[in-house]
Tab-separated table of C-alpha atoms in Angstrom:
chain	number	residue	atom	x	y	z
A	1	MET	CA	9.450	14.098	19.428
A	2	ARG	CA	9.875	10.609	20.512
A	3	ALA	CA	12.683	8.059	20.284
A	4	PHE	CA	12.141	4.534	19.176
A	5	THR	CA	14.656	1.807	19.259
A	6	PHE	CA	14.359	-1.148	16.648
A	7	ALA	CA	16.529	-3.542	14.593
A	8	CYS	CA	17.135	-2.666	10.880
A	9	PRO	CA	15.806	-5.275	8.791
A	10	ILE	CA	18.666	-4.995	6.459
A	11	THR	CA	21.679	-5.087	8.749
A	12	ASN	CA	20.112	-6.397	12.084
A	13	MET	CA	21.636	-3.459	13.792
A	14	ILE	CA	20.008	-1.888	16.688
A	15	VAL	CA	18.967	1.738	15.814
A	16	GLN	CA	17.511	4.691	17.822
A	17	LYS	CA	15.329	6.950	15.527
A	18	TRP	CA	13.438	10.037	16.587
A	19	ILE	CA	10.281	10.445	14.951
A	20	ASP	CA	7.666	13.425	15.018
A	21	ASP	CA	4.983	13.192	17.668
A	22	ASP	CA	2.850	15.688	16.036
A	23	LYS	CA	0.683	12.926	14.619
A	24	GLY	CA	-1.124	12.187	17.882
A	25	CYS	CA	-4.183	11.099	15.898
A	26	ALA	CA	-2.045	8.527	13.930
A	27	THR	CA	-3.737	5.132	13.279
A	28	GLU	CA	-2.055	1.655	13.450
A	29	ASN	CA	-2.383	2.043	9.404
A	30	ASP	CA	-0.441	5.397	9.338
A	31	PHE	CA	3.358	5.130	8.252
A	32	GLN	CA	5.979	7.875	8.025
A	33	GLY	CA	9.057	7.195	5.671
A	34	PHE	CA	12.701	7.951	7.155
A	35	VAL	CA	16.253	6.980	5.979
A	36	CYS	CA	17.816	4.462	8.385
A	37	PRO	CA	21.151	5.378	9.808
A	38	ALA	CA	22.144	1.850	9.585
A	39	CYS	CA	21.802	0.959	6.262
A	40	SER	CA	20.861	4.383	4.535
A	41	GLN	CA	17.815	2.879	2.957
A	42	LEU	CA	14.086	3.973	3.371
A	43	HIS	CA	12.040	2.268	6.011
A	44	TRP	CA	8.346	3.109	6.858
A	45	MET	CA	7.376	3.443	10.640
A	46	ASN	CA	4.183	3.704	12.378
A	47	SER	CA	4.364	6.870	14.486
A	48	LYS	CA	1.986	5.605	17.045
A	49	THR	CA	3.274	2.075	17.644
A	50	GLY	CA	6.990	2.271	16.610
A	51	LYS	CA	6.580	-0.710	14.413
A	52	LEU	CA	8.043	-1.027	10.986
A	53	LEU	CA	5.897	-1.664	7.870
A	54	GLY	CA	5.829	-5.506	7.432
A	55	GLU	CA	6.895	-6.145	10.804
A	56	ASP	CA	5.364	-9.062	12.396
A	57	LYS	CA	2.569	-8.276	14.963
A	58	LYS	CA	3.749	-9.474	18.565
């Protein structure tokens, strides 16, 4: 498991989330859903990059 820190797109609060690192072969197009501890809504995160679905590429 790995921890990722991100800003919740709903509340803008900084959130740390642990995600499974089992998907070592995940691509940049594979997303995993989780319930956000800040807003209690479902967000989709890429387990390889830690980016949220729809987040701007930087």
